[in-house]
Coordinates of C-alpha atoms in Angstrom, one line a residue:
M4 CA -18.4 248.0 -200.5
N5 CA -21.8 248.9 -202.2
G6 CA -20.2 252.3 -202.8
G7 CA -17.2 251.1 -204.2
S8 CA -18.3 248.8 -206.8
L9 CA -20.8 251.3 -208.2
G10 CA -18.2 253.9 -208.2
L11 CA -15.8 251.7 -210.2
R12 CA -18.6 250.5 -212.9
T13 CA -19.6 254.4 -213.2
G14 CA -15.8 255.4 -213.5
S15 CA -15.5 254.4 -216.9
Y16 CA -18.0 257.1 -218.1
G17 CA -15.4 260.0 -216.9
S18 CA -12.4 260.8 -214.8
L19 CA -13.4 261.0 -211.2
G20 CA -11.7 263.3 -208.8
G21 CA -11.7 262.9 -204.6
G22 CA -14.4 264.0 -202.3
G23 CA -14.4 267.9 -202.3
N24 CA -15.9 270.2 -200.0
G25 CA -18.5 271.3 -202.2
S26 CA -20.2 268.0 -202.3
P27 CA -23.6 268.3 -200.6
F28 CA -23.0 264.8 -198.7
P29 CA -20.2 264.2 -196.5
P30 CA -17.4 261.9 -197.3
S31 CA -17.9 258.0 -196.2
P32 CA -15.8 256.6 -193.5
G33 CA -13.5 254.9 -195.9
G34 CA -12.2 258.1 -197.5
G35 CA -10.2 257.6 -200.8
A36 CA -11.2 256.9 -204.4
G37 CA -13.5 253.9 -203.5
G38 CA -14.4 254.0 -200.4
G39 CA -17.8 255.8 -200.0
A40 CA -21.0 256.8 -201.6
A41 CA -19.9 260.2 -202.6
L42 CA -17.9 258.8 -205.4
P43 CA -20.5 258.2 -207.6
I44 CA -22.4 261.2 -206.9
Q45 CA -19.3 263.2 -207.8
A46 CA -18.7 261.2 -210.9
V47 CA -22.4 261.9 -212.0
A48 CA -21.6 265.7 -211.4
V49 CA -18.5 265.5 -213.5
V50 CA -20.1 263.5 -216.2
F51 CA -23.0 266.3 -216.4
G52 CA -20.8 269.2 -215.7
S53 CA -17.7 268.4 -218.1
G54 CA -19.6 267.6 -221.0
G55 CA -18.9 271.0 -222.7
R56 CA -22.4 272.1 -222.2
K57 CA -23.3 275.6 -222.1
G58 CA -22.9 277.9 -219.3
S59 CA -26.8 277.8 -218.4
K60 CA -26.9 274.1 -217.8
L61 CA -23.6 274.2 -215.1
S62 CA -25.8 277.1 -212.9
L63 CA -28.5 274.5 -211.8
A64 CA -30.7 275.2 -209.2
G65 CA -29.8 274.0 -205.5
S66 CA -33.0 272.0 -205.3
K67 CA -32.8 270.3 -208.6
E68 CA -28.9 269.2 -207.6
R69 CA -30.4 267.8 -204.4
R70 CA -32.8 265.9 -205.9
L71 CA -30.4 264.4 -208.4
S72 CA -28.0 263.6 -205.8
W73 CA -30.9 261.6 -203.7
I74 CA -31.8 259.6 -206.9
C75 CA -28.1 258.6 -207.1
K76 CA -27.8 257.8 -203.4
V77 CA -30.8 255.8 -203.4
A78 CA -29.6 253.8 -206.6
S79 CA -26.2 253.3 -205.0
R80 CA -28.1 250.2 -202.8
R81 CA -27.9 247.0 -204.1
K82 CA -31.5 246.0 -203.7
V83 CA -32.8 249.2 -205.7
G84 CA -30.2 249.4 -208.1
M85 CA -31.0 245.2 -209.1
L86 CA -34.6 246.2 -209.2
L87 CA -34.0 249.3 -211.6
L88 CA -31.7 247.0 -213.7
F89 CA -34.6 244.5 -214.1
I90 CA -37.1 247.4 -215.0
A91 CA -34.8 248.5 -217.6
S92 CA -34.2 244.8 -218.9
A93 CA -38.0 244.5 -219.0
A94 CA -38.5 247.6 -221.1
V95 CA -36.0 246.7 -223.6
L96 CA -37.3 243.2 -224.2
L97 CA -41.0 244.6 -224.6
S98 CA -39.7 246.9 -227.2
F99 CA -39.3 244.3 -229.5
V100 CA -42.6 242.7 -229.1
P101 CA -44.2 245.0 -231.9
A102 CA -41.4 244.2 -234.2
F103 CA -42.5 240.7 -234.1
T104 CA -46.2 241.1 -234.4
K105 CA -46.0 243.7 -237.1
D106 CA -46.1 241.2 -239.9
E107 CA -48.8 239.2 -238.4
V108 CA -50.9 242.3 -237.9
Q109 CA -50.7 243.8 -241.3
Q110 CA -51.2 240.5 -242.7
T111 CA -54.5 240.3 -240.8
G112 CA -55.5 243.7 -242.2
L113 CA -54.4 242.8 -245.7
E114 CA -56.5 239.5 -245.7
A115 CA -59.6 241.7 -244.6
T116 CA -59.4 243.9 -247.6
I117 CA -58.3 242.0 -250.4
G118 CA -61.0 239.8 -252.0
Y119 CA -60.1 235.9 -253.0
S120 CA -61.4 232.9 -254.1
D121 CA -60.2 229.5 -252.5
H122 CA -58.6 228.3 -255.6
V123 CA -56.6 231.4 -256.2
W124 CA -55.8 234.4 -254.1
N125 CA -56.6 237.2 -256.5
F126 CA -54.5 240.4 -257.5
V127 CA -57.3 242.7 -256.4
N128 CA -57.6 246.5 -256.7
P129 CA -59.7 247.5 -253.5
D130 CA -61.1 250.6 -255.2
R131 CA -62.4 248.5 -258.0
V132 CA -65.6 246.5 -258.2
S133 CA -66.8 247.1 -262.0
S134 CA -66.2 251.0 -262.5
N135 CA -63.2 253.3 -262.3
Y136 CA -61.2 250.3 -264.3
L137 CA -58.7 252.9 -265.2
M138 CA -58.0 254.3 -262.0
A139 CA -56.2 251.4 -260.2
P140 CA -54.0 251.9 -257.2
L141 CA -51.4 249.5 -255.8
A142 CA -52.4 245.7 -255.8
R143 CA -50.9 242.8 -254.4
V144 CA -51.2 238.9 -254.4
T145 CA -51.8 237.1 -251.3
E146 CA -51.3 233.5 -250.6
E147 CA -54.1 231.2 -249.3
K148 CA -53.4 230.4 -245.8
R149 CA -56.0 227.2 -245.2
N150 CA -55.6 224.0 -243.2
T151 CA -57.8 222.2 -245.7
P152 CA -55.9 220.7 -248.7
S153 CA -55.7 222.3 -251.8
L154 CA -55.7 220.6 -255.4
I155 CA -53.6 223.6 -256.9
K156 CA -50.5 224.9 -255.1
Q157 CA -50.6 228.9 -254.3
P158 CA -47.1 230.3 -255.0
Y159 CA -47.7 233.4 -253.7
S160 CA -47.4 235.5 -250.7
S161 CA -48.2 238.9 -249.3
S162 CA -46.0 241.8 -248.6
D163 CA -45.5 243.3 -244.9
N164 CA -44.8 247.1 -246.4
E165 CA -47.2 248.8 -248.9
T166 CA -45.0 251.7 -249.2
N167 CA -41.5 250.9 -249.5
G168 CA -41.9 249.3 -252.9
S169 CA -39.3 246.2 -252.2
D170 CA -41.8 243.4 -252.5
P171 CA -41.1 241.8 -255.9
L172 CA -44.3 240.4 -256.2
A173 CA -46.1 244.2 -255.8
V174 CA -47.9 245.1 -259.3
T175 CA -48.3 248.5 -259.3
L176 CA -51.0 249.2 -261.7
P177 CA -50.8 252.6 -263.8
Q178 CA -53.2 255.4 -263.7
R179 CA -54.1 255.2 -267.4
H180 CA -54.6 251.5 -268.9
P181 CA -51.7 250.4 -271.1
C182 CA -54.0 249.6 -273.8
E183 CA -56.2 252.9 -273.4
G184 CA -56.2 254.3 -277.0
F185 CA -55.2 251.0 -278.7
S186 CA -56.9 250.7 -282.1
I187 CA -56.9 247.8 -284.6
P188 CA -54.6 248.8 -287.8
P189 CA -56.1 248.6 -291.3
P190 CA -56.1 245.3 -292.7
T191 CA -52.8 244.4 -295.0
P192 CA -53.4 243.7 -298.5
L193 CA -54.8 240.1 -299.1
D194 CA -52.2 237.5 -300.0
K195 CA -53.1 235.4 -302.9
K196 CA -51.8 232.5 -301.6
R197 CA -53.5 233.0 -298.0
T198 CA -57.5 233.3 -298.5
G199 CA -59.6 233.0 -295.4
P200 CA -59.9 234.8 -292.3
R201 CA -56.6 235.9 -290.4
P202 CA -55.9 237.2 -287.1
C203 CA -55.4 240.7 -286.3
P204 CA -53.3 242.6 -283.3
V205 CA -54.8 242.5 -280.1
C206 CA -53.4 244.7 -277.0
Y207 CA -52.8 242.4 -274.0
V208 CA -51.5 243.5 -270.7
P209 CA -48.6 241.5 -269.0
V210 CA -50.0 238.5 -266.9
E211 CA -49.1 240.0 -263.2
Q212 CA -51.0 243.2 -264.4
A213 CA -53.8 241.1 -266.0
M214 CA -54.2 239.2 -262.6
A215 CA -54.1 242.5 -260.8
Y216 CA -57.3 243.5 -262.5
M217 CA -59.3 240.5 -261.5
P218 CA -62.4 242.0 -260.0
A219 CA -62.5 241.5 -256.0
L220 CA -66.1 240.7 -256.1
P221 CA -68.4 239.0 -258.5
S222 CA -70.4 240.8 -261.2
V223 CA -73.9 242.0 -260.5
S224 CA -76.7 239.6 -261.7
P225 CA -79.5 241.5 -262.8
V226 CA -82.8 240.4 -261.1
L227 CA -81.7 236.8 -260.8
K228 CA -80.1 236.2 -257.6
N229 CA -80.9 232.4 -256.8
L230 CA -81.0 229.4 -259.6
A231 CA -81.5 226.1 -258.7
Y232 CA -82.3 223.3 -261.3
V233 CA -84.5 220.7 -262.2
S234 CA -83.8 217.0 -260.8
E235 CA -85.9 213.9 -260.9
E236 CA -85.0 210.5 -259.8
N237 CA -87.4 208.5 -261.5
L238 CA -88.0 210.4 -264.7
Q239 CA -89.2 208.5 -267.7
A240 CA -88.4 209.1 -271.2
D241 CA -91.3 211.3 -273.1
E242 CA -90.7 212.3 -276.5
T243 CA -93.6 214.0 -277.2
N244 CA -91.8 217.0 -275.4
G245 CA -88.8 216.9 -277.6
G246 CA -85.3 216.8 -276.1
S247 CA -83.8 214.0 -274.0
I248 CA -84.3 212.4 -271.0
F249 CA -80.7 214.2 -269.8
G250 CA -82.4 217.2 -270.6
G251 CA -85.6 216.3 -268.9
H252 CA -88.0 216.8 -271.8
P253 CA -89.2 220.2 -270.7
S254 CA -92.6 221.1 -272.2
L255 CA -93.3 224.2 -274.3
Q256 CA -95.0 225.7 -271.2
Q257 CA -92.0 225.2 -269.3
R258 CA -89.8 226.6 -271.8
E259 CA -92.1 229.9 -271.7
E260 CA -91.6 230.2 -268.1
S261 CA -87.8 229.5 -268.0
F262 CA -87.5 233.1 -270.1
D263 CA -89.8 235.0 -267.1
I264 CA -86.6 236.4 -265.0
K265 CA -87.3 236.3 -261.5
E266 CA -85.2 236.7 -258.5
S267 CA -85.5 232.9 -257.6
M268 CA -85.8 230.4 -260.4
T269 CA -85.8 226.6 -261.0
V270 CA -85.0 225.4 -264.7
H271 CA -84.2 222.4 -266.6
C272 CA -80.5 222.4 -267.2
G273 CA -79.4 218.8 -268.2
F274 CA -78.5 215.9 -265.4
V275 CA -82.1 215.9 -264.7
K276 CA -81.7 212.2 -263.3
G277 CA -79.4 211.2 -261.1
K278 CA -77.9 212.4 -257.6
K279 CA -75.9 215.1 -258.8
P280 CA -74.4 216.2 -262.1
G281 CA -72.0 213.3 -263.2
Q282 CA -73.4 210.5 -260.8
G283 CA -76.1 208.4 -262.5
T284 CA -77.3 211.2 -264.6
G285 CA -75.6 210.4 -268.2
F286 CA -72.3 212.1 -269.0
D287 CA -70.9 210.1 -265.8
I288 CA -67.5 211.0 -264.3
E289 CA -65.4 208.9 -261.5
D290 CA -66.0 210.3 -258.3
A291 CA -62.1 210.8 -257.9
H292 CA -62.4 213.3 -260.8
L293 CA -65.7 214.9 -259.6
H294 CA -63.9 215.7 -256.2
E295 CA -60.9 217.3 -257.9
M296 CA -63.5 219.6 -260.2
E297 CA -65.5 220.5 -257.3
Q298 CA -61.8 221.9 -255.4
C299 CA -61.2 224.0 -258.7
R300 CA -61.9 227.5 -257.7
G301 CA -61.0 230.5 -259.9
V302 CA -60.3 229.8 -263.6
V303 CA -60.7 226.6 -265.4
V304 CA -60.0 226.2 -269.2
A305 CA -62.4 223.1 -270.6
S306 CA -62.6 221.3 -274.0
A307 CA -63.6 218.3 -275.0
I308 CA -63.1 215.5 -277.8
F309 CA -65.6 212.9 -278.3
G310 CA -65.5 210.1 -281.1
N311 CA -62.1 210.6 -281.7
Y312 CA -62.6 213.4 -283.8
D313 CA -59.6 215.7 -283.2
L314 CA -56.3 215.7 -281.9
I315 CA -55.7 216.9 -278.7
Q316 CA -53.9 220.6 -278.7
Q317 CA -51.3 221.6 -276.1
P318 CA -51.8 225.2 -274.8
K319 CA -48.9 227.1 -275.4
D320 CA -47.1 230.4 -274.0
I321 CA -48.9 229.8 -270.5
T322 CA -46.9 231.3 -267.8
E323 CA -46.0 230.0 -264.4
P324 CA -48.7 231.4 -262.5
S325 CA -51.3 230.4 -264.6
K326 CA -50.0 226.9 -264.5
S327 CA -50.1 226.8 -260.9
T328 CA -53.6 228.5 -260.5
V329 CA -55.8 227.4 -263.6
C330 CA -57.5 224.3 -264.0
F331 CA -57.2 222.7 -267.6
Y332 CA -59.6 219.8 -268.2
I333 CA -60.3 218.1 -271.4
F334 CA -63.2 215.6 -271.7
V335 CA -62.9 212.5 -273.8
D336 CA -65.0 209.3 -274.4
E337 CA -63.6 205.7 -273.9
E338 CA -62.9 205.6 -277.9
T339 CA -60.8 208.8 -277.5
E340 CA -59.4 207.7 -274.5
A341 CA -57.8 204.4 -275.9
F342 CA -56.3 206.6 -279.0
L343 CA -54.7 208.7 -276.4
K344 CA -53.2 205.8 -274.5
N345 CA -51.6 204.7 -277.6
T346 CA -50.5 207.9 -279.4
T347 CA -49.5 210.2 -276.5
A348 CA -47.6 209.8 -273.4
M349 CA -50.7 210.0 -270.5
D350 CA -49.4 209.5 -267.4
S351 CA -50.9 207.6 -264.5
T352 CA -52.8 210.5 -263.3
K353 CA -54.4 210.8 -266.9
R354 CA -52.5 213.9 -267.7
V355 CA -51.2 214.9 -271.0
G356 CA -49.2 217.6 -270.8
L357 CA -51.2 220.7 -268.9
W358 CA -54.6 218.9 -269.7
R359 CA -56.1 216.6 -267.0
V360 CA -58.1 214.2 -269.0
V361 CA -61.4 212.9 -267.7
V362 CA -63.4 209.9 -269.1
V363 CA -67.2 210.4 -269.7
K364 CA -69.0 207.3 -269.7
N365 CA -72.7 206.7 -270.2
L366 CA -72.9 209.4 -272.8
P367 CA -76.4 210.8 -272.9
Y368 CA -76.6 210.9 -276.9
S369 CA -75.4 208.9 -279.9
D370 CA -74.4 212.1 -281.7
S371 CA -70.7 213.1 -280.7
R372 CA -71.6 216.8 -281.7
R373 CA -74.5 216.8 -279.2
N374 CA -72.2 215.4 -276.5
G375 CA -69.6 218.0 -276.9
K376 CA -72.4 220.5 -276.0
V377 CA -72.7 219.2 -272.6
P378 CA -69.3 220.5 -271.2
K379 CA -69.3 223.6 -273.4
L380 CA -72.7 225.2 -272.1
L381 CA -72.9 223.4 -268.7
L382 CA -69.8 223.9 -267.4
H383 CA -71.0 225.6 -264.3
R384 CA -72.8 222.4 -263.5
I385 CA -69.6 220.0 -263.2
F386 CA -67.3 222.9 -261.6
P387 CA -69.8 224.4 -259.3
N388 CA -67.3 226.7 -257.5
V389 CA -65.5 228.1 -260.4
R390 CA -65.8 232.0 -261.0
Y391 CA -64.4 232.1 -264.8
S392 CA -64.3 229.7 -267.6
L393 CA -62.6 229.6 -270.9
W394 CA -63.9 227.0 -273.4
I395 CA -62.4 226.2 -276.4
D396 CA -63.2 223.4 -279.0
G397 CA -61.1 220.5 -279.1
K398 CA -59.7 221.6 -282.7
L399 CA -58.6 224.5 -281.2
E400 CA -54.9 225.4 -279.9
L401 CA -54.7 227.9 -277.2
V402 CA -52.0 230.4 -277.4
K403 CA -52.4 233.0 -275.1
D404 CA -52.3 233.0 -271.2
P405 CA -55.9 232.7 -269.8
Y406 CA -55.5 235.5 -267.4
Q407 CA -54.8 237.9 -270.3
I408 CA -57.6 236.7 -272.4
L409 CA -60.2 237.3 -269.5
E410 CA -58.6 240.7 -268.6
R411 CA -59.1 241.6 -272.5
F412 CA -62.5 240.4 -273.0
L413 CA -64.4 240.3 -269.6
W414 CA -62.7 242.6 -267.1
R415 CA -61.7 245.4 -269.4
K416 CA -65.1 245.7 -271.0
N417 CA -67.0 245.1 -267.4
A418 CA -68.6 242.0 -269.2
S419 CA -69.7 238.8 -267.6
F420 CA -70.2 236.8 -271.0
A421 CA -68.2 237.2 -274.3
I422 CA -68.1 235.4 -277.6
S423 CA -66.8 236.2 -281.1
R424 CA -69.1 236.8 -283.9
H425 CA -68.9 235.0 -286.8
Y426 CA -66.2 236.1 -289.6
K427 CA -68.8 236.3 -292.5
R428 CA -72.3 235.9 -291.4
F429 CA -74.6 238.0 -289.4
D430 CA -78.0 236.8 -290.2
V431 CA -79.5 233.6 -288.5
F432 CA -81.3 233.0 -291.8
E433 CA -78.1 233.2 -293.9
E434 CA -76.4 230.6 -291.4
A435 CA -79.4 228.4 -291.9
E436 CA -78.7 228.4 -295.2
A437 CA -75.2 227.9 -295.1
N438 CA -75.6 224.7 -293.1
K439 CA -77.8 223.2 -295.1
A440 CA -75.6 223.7 -298.3
A441 CA -72.5 222.2 -296.2
G442 CA -74.7 219.5 -295.1
K443 CA -74.2 220.0 -291.4
Y444 CA -77.7 218.8 -290.4
E445 CA -80.6 217.4 -291.9
N446 CA -82.5 220.3 -293.8
S447 CA -85.8 219.4 -292.6
S448 CA -84.8 219.9 -288.8
I449 CA -83.3 223.0 -289.8
D450 CA -86.3 224.5 -291.5
Y451 CA -88.4 223.2 -288.6
Q452 CA -86.2 225.1 -285.9
I453 CA -86.0 228.3 -288.2
E454 CA -89.8 228.3 -288.7
F455 CA -90.3 228.0 -285.0
Y456 CA -88.2 231.0 -284.3
K457 CA -90.0 233.1 -286.9
K458 CA -93.3 232.4 -285.3
E459 CA -91.9 233.5 -281.7
G460 CA -90.7 236.7 -284.0
L461 CA -87.1 235.9 -285.3
T462 CA -86.5 238.7 -287.8
H463 CA -83.3 239.4 -290.3
Y464 CA -80.4 241.2 -288.5
S465 CA -80.2 244.9 -289.5
E466 CA -78.7 247.8 -288.2
A467 CA -81.9 248.6 -286.2
K468 CA -80.5 245.9 -283.8
L469 CA -77.6 248.0 -282.7
P470 CA -75.7 247.9 -280.6
I471 CA -76.3 244.0 -281.0
T472 CA -73.5 243.7 -283.7
S473 CA -74.5 240.2 -284.9
D474 CA -77.0 237.2 -284.4
V475 CA -74.5 234.4 -285.4
P476 CA -71.7 234.0 -283.1
E477 CA -68.3 231.6 -283.5
G478 CA -69.4 229.1 -280.9
C479 CA -65.9 227.4 -280.8
V480 CA -64.7 229.9 -277.9
I481 CA -66.9 231.3 -274.8
I482 CA -65.5 233.4 -272.1
R483 CA -67.6 233.8 -269.2
E484 CA -67.9 234.6 -265.5
H485 CA -70.1 232.2 -263.4
I486 CA -73.2 234.0 -262.0
P487 CA -76.7 233.4 -262.0
I488 CA -77.7 235.3 -264.9
T489 CA -74.8 233.9 -267.3
N490 CA -75.9 230.5 -265.9
L491 CA -79.3 230.8 -266.8
F492 CA -78.2 231.8 -270.3
T493 CA -76.0 228.7 -270.9
C494 CA -79.0 226.4 -269.5
L495 CA -81.5 227.8 -271.7
W496 CA -79.2 227.9 -274.8
F497 CA -78.6 224.1 -274.1
N498 CA -82.4 223.4 -273.6
E499 CA -82.5 224.7 -277.1
V500 CA -79.6 222.4 -278.5
D501 CA -81.6 219.5 -276.8
R502 CA -84.8 220.1 -278.2
F503 CA -83.7 221.4 -282.0
T504 CA -80.6 220.9 -284.0
S505 CA -77.2 220.6 -282.2
R506 CA -76.4 223.8 -284.5
D507 CA -75.7 226.0 -281.4
Q508 CA -75.3 229.1 -283.8
L509 CA -79.3 229.0 -284.7
S510 CA -80.5 229.2 -281.2
F511 CA -78.1 231.6 -279.8
S512 CA -79.5 235.0 -280.8
T513 CA -83.3 233.8 -279.8
V514 CA -82.0 233.0 -276.0
R515 CA -80.1 236.1 -276.0
D516 CA -82.8 238.4 -276.9
K517 CA -85.7 236.6 -274.8
I518 CA -83.4 237.3 -271.6
M519 CA -82.3 240.8 -272.8
S520 CA -86.1 241.9 -273.5
K521 CA -86.3 241.0 -269.3
V522 CA -83.3 242.2 -267.5
D523 CA -80.7 245.1 -268.2
W524 CA -78.1 242.6 -269.4
T525 CA -75.5 241.9 -272.6
I526 CA -73.2 239.7 -274.1
S527 CA -70.1 241.2 -275.7
M528 CA -69.6 240.0 -279.2
F529 CA -66.1 240.7 -280.1
M530 CA -64.7 240.6 -283.8
D531 CA -63.6 237.0 -285.1
C532 CA -59.9 238.1 -286.2
E533 CA -59.4 238.9 -282.4
R534 CA -60.5 235.1 -281.4
R535 CA -58.0 233.8 -283.9
N536 CA -55.0 235.9 -282.1
F537 CA -55.4 233.8 -278.9
V538 CA -56.2 230.3 -280.6
V539 CA -55.1 228.5 -283.6
Q540 CA -57.8 226.4 -285.5
A541 CA -56.8 223.0 -287.1
Y542 CA -59.9 221.5 -289.2
H543 CA -61.0 218.4 -288.7
R544 CA -60.5 217.1 -292.0
D545 CA -56.5 218.0 -291.5
L546 CA -56.5 216.4 -288.1
L547 CA -57.7 213.2 -289.7
E548 CA -55.0 213.2 -292.0
Q549 CA -52.6 213.7 -289.4
K550 CA -53.9 210.5 -287.6
L551 CA -53.4 208.8 -290.6
A552 CA -49.9 210.0 -291.3
S553 CA -49.0 209.0 -287.7
Q554 CA -49.9 205.3 -288.3
S555 CA -46.4 203.5 -289.0
P556 CA -46.8 202.8 -292.9
P557 CA -45.9 199.2 -294.3
P558 CA -42.3 198.7 -295.2
P559 CA -41.4 199.5 -298.7
S560 CA -41.7 196.6 -301.2
M561 CA -38.5 195.6 -303.0
L562 CA -38.4 196.8 -306.3
T563 CA -36.8 194.7 -309.3
R564 CA -35.6 195.6 -312.6
E565 CA -38.4 194.2 -315.3
P566 CA -37.2 193.4 -318.9
R567 CA -38.3 196.4 -321.2
G568 CA -41.7 195.6 -322.8
K569 CA -42.9 193.9 -320.3
S570 CA -46.0 195.4 -318.0
I571 CA -46.4 195.0 -314.2
R572 CA -49.4 193.6 -313.1
D573 CA -51.0 195.6 -310.1
P574 CA -53.3 193.6 -308.0
V575 CA -56.7 195.1 -307.0
P576 CA -59.4 193.8 -304.5
G577 CA -61.5 191.2 -306.2
G578 CA -59.1 189.0 -307.9
A579 CA -58.8 191.7 -310.8
A580 CA -55.6 193.1 -312.4
R581 CA -54.6 196.5 -313.8
T582 CA -51.9 196.7 -316.2
L583 CA -49.6 199.6 -315.8
P584 CA -47.9 200.9 -319.2
S585 CA -44.9 199.4 -319.8
K586 CA -41.5 201.7 -319.4
K587 CA -40.8 203.9 -322.1
P588 CA -36.8 203.9 -323.4
P589 CA -34.4 206.7 -321.6
M590 CA -34.3 209.5 -323.7
K591 CA -30.9 210.8 -325.1
R592 CA -30.3 213.8 -322.7
G593 CA -28.0 216.6 -324.7
R594 CA -27.0 219.8 -323.8
R595 CA -29.6 221.3 -325.8
R596 CA -32.5 219.5 -324.4
H597 CA -31.2 219.7 -320.8
R598 CA -30.9 223.7 -321.5
A599 CA -34.3 223.9 -322.7
R600 CA -35.7 221.5 -319.9
G601 CA -34.1 223.7 -317.4
A602 CA -35.7 226.7 -318.9
A603 CA -38.9 225.3 -318.9
I604 CA -38.9 224.5 -315.2
A605 CA -37.6 227.7 -314.3
R606 CA -40.8 229.2 -316.0
D607 CA -43.0 226.8 -314.1
L608 CA -41.7 227.8 -310.6
N609 CA -42.1 231.6 -311.5
T610 CA -45.7 231.0 -311.9
F611 CA -46.2 230.0 -308.4

């Protein structure tokens, strides 16, 4: 029975013959085609022997045939056969285990080698820290896998195969940088109708490549590794040292010590009075907004409008990856908020387009220009977990993707701080005179600040300062990485603005040069025409005119035909009236006069 069932099962693999005399086993008592154990043994012999193999295969050694026959005889028993079948099935199932765990193992290995921030997983070249920028191998994006809630969605996922090239999210960086060898072409002839500075061409890489060039690790902060900030709960106003209570009234001795760079430092950096920045410090922000700002990690684009001085400008040409991973914040006061509610579509979450609107209360200064310096220079205090920031003044419109800007002006240059130089002036003394001529600030305050810096060693700019290319920045855009040395620079820069005038162009070079004299660190100053390539500037006066035009005009008065010779009385304030000249009788218009008038108009048009 057992032999018959096994014999029928194996009979499908080949034609089976009856038991022959040459069989090493005697025939079973049942005889016939299915009656004994000799049938499957002969079937195995036929299968292995009639497959068209070479002659050497047919003449097997006797001992080998006996072992094979013995194995088949043992396998013909039900219990042993079921055991072998179970073992074979288990082996087949176990063979699929590596396939299920392959993705998980590779994911773990990738997470171990790719650096990331909590806000956005970076495209990272594991071989690049700050050098060998142009020799970049394959880099990828990885999705954050955390259980904590995230403010920003993470749209990317990692690939489980680094060699097949089938992953559409994989970014293969070229051996040579796409912009290597690019140079700004010579300027075109000036257009008489368009005076003033103009943008120039800038070479950007695609957004995916720009994100892939994001460094895995923060830049090295020379000397300074730990930076803390002065905080005094019961601080009293003391104007003898200058500055404000928001800045902490640092003395001149404390100011001098803050430029002595050490490994660990504690300096004044605004928000001195209160628990933490934005809570009872002046420049107060709602707790919900503070919590969201703490969750912002990676890149932030920030701006501000105080005193309802500008119209909010929406960024353009922002890609979906940036919309999903970059924080866009604009700080306003209550006056500006009221205007936005009446003129823009600000939703319940206080968003206007891409901008998250943050209303600031208890402003530390009465001057809106000074209030604007708080987020401009102290972003690292209110965004403590951000890696990179892009500041743009409220009058500017961003027209390039933030990742492209960061790659072009920071990562490609291995810089941690970038700002454009002034398009016309390079010398602080000239900038001071221009500010006085334009009435930007009280002349006596500007003179006092410049005289103070002269006593500390401020000199006119000259070629002797090279490779420093300018002492005067165009401070409406700041691109920086948040590391201790750059945070210290903006803290000390803010302290100068708090102590002296709010014209930050006047104090920039003094703070920069004092820090550079202590540590090996510099600031990248790019051309102003390059800045104008990624931001569009709308001057305050133009914006105010737009505000007036946006107000609904009164309905036009109904004009009535007056008799000839009578004047129209135009009322003016104070009860007086202005007499308008009476209408002249219509002129006779003949063909010659009409032709001459048309020719005159044509001549006038040709003059434009």
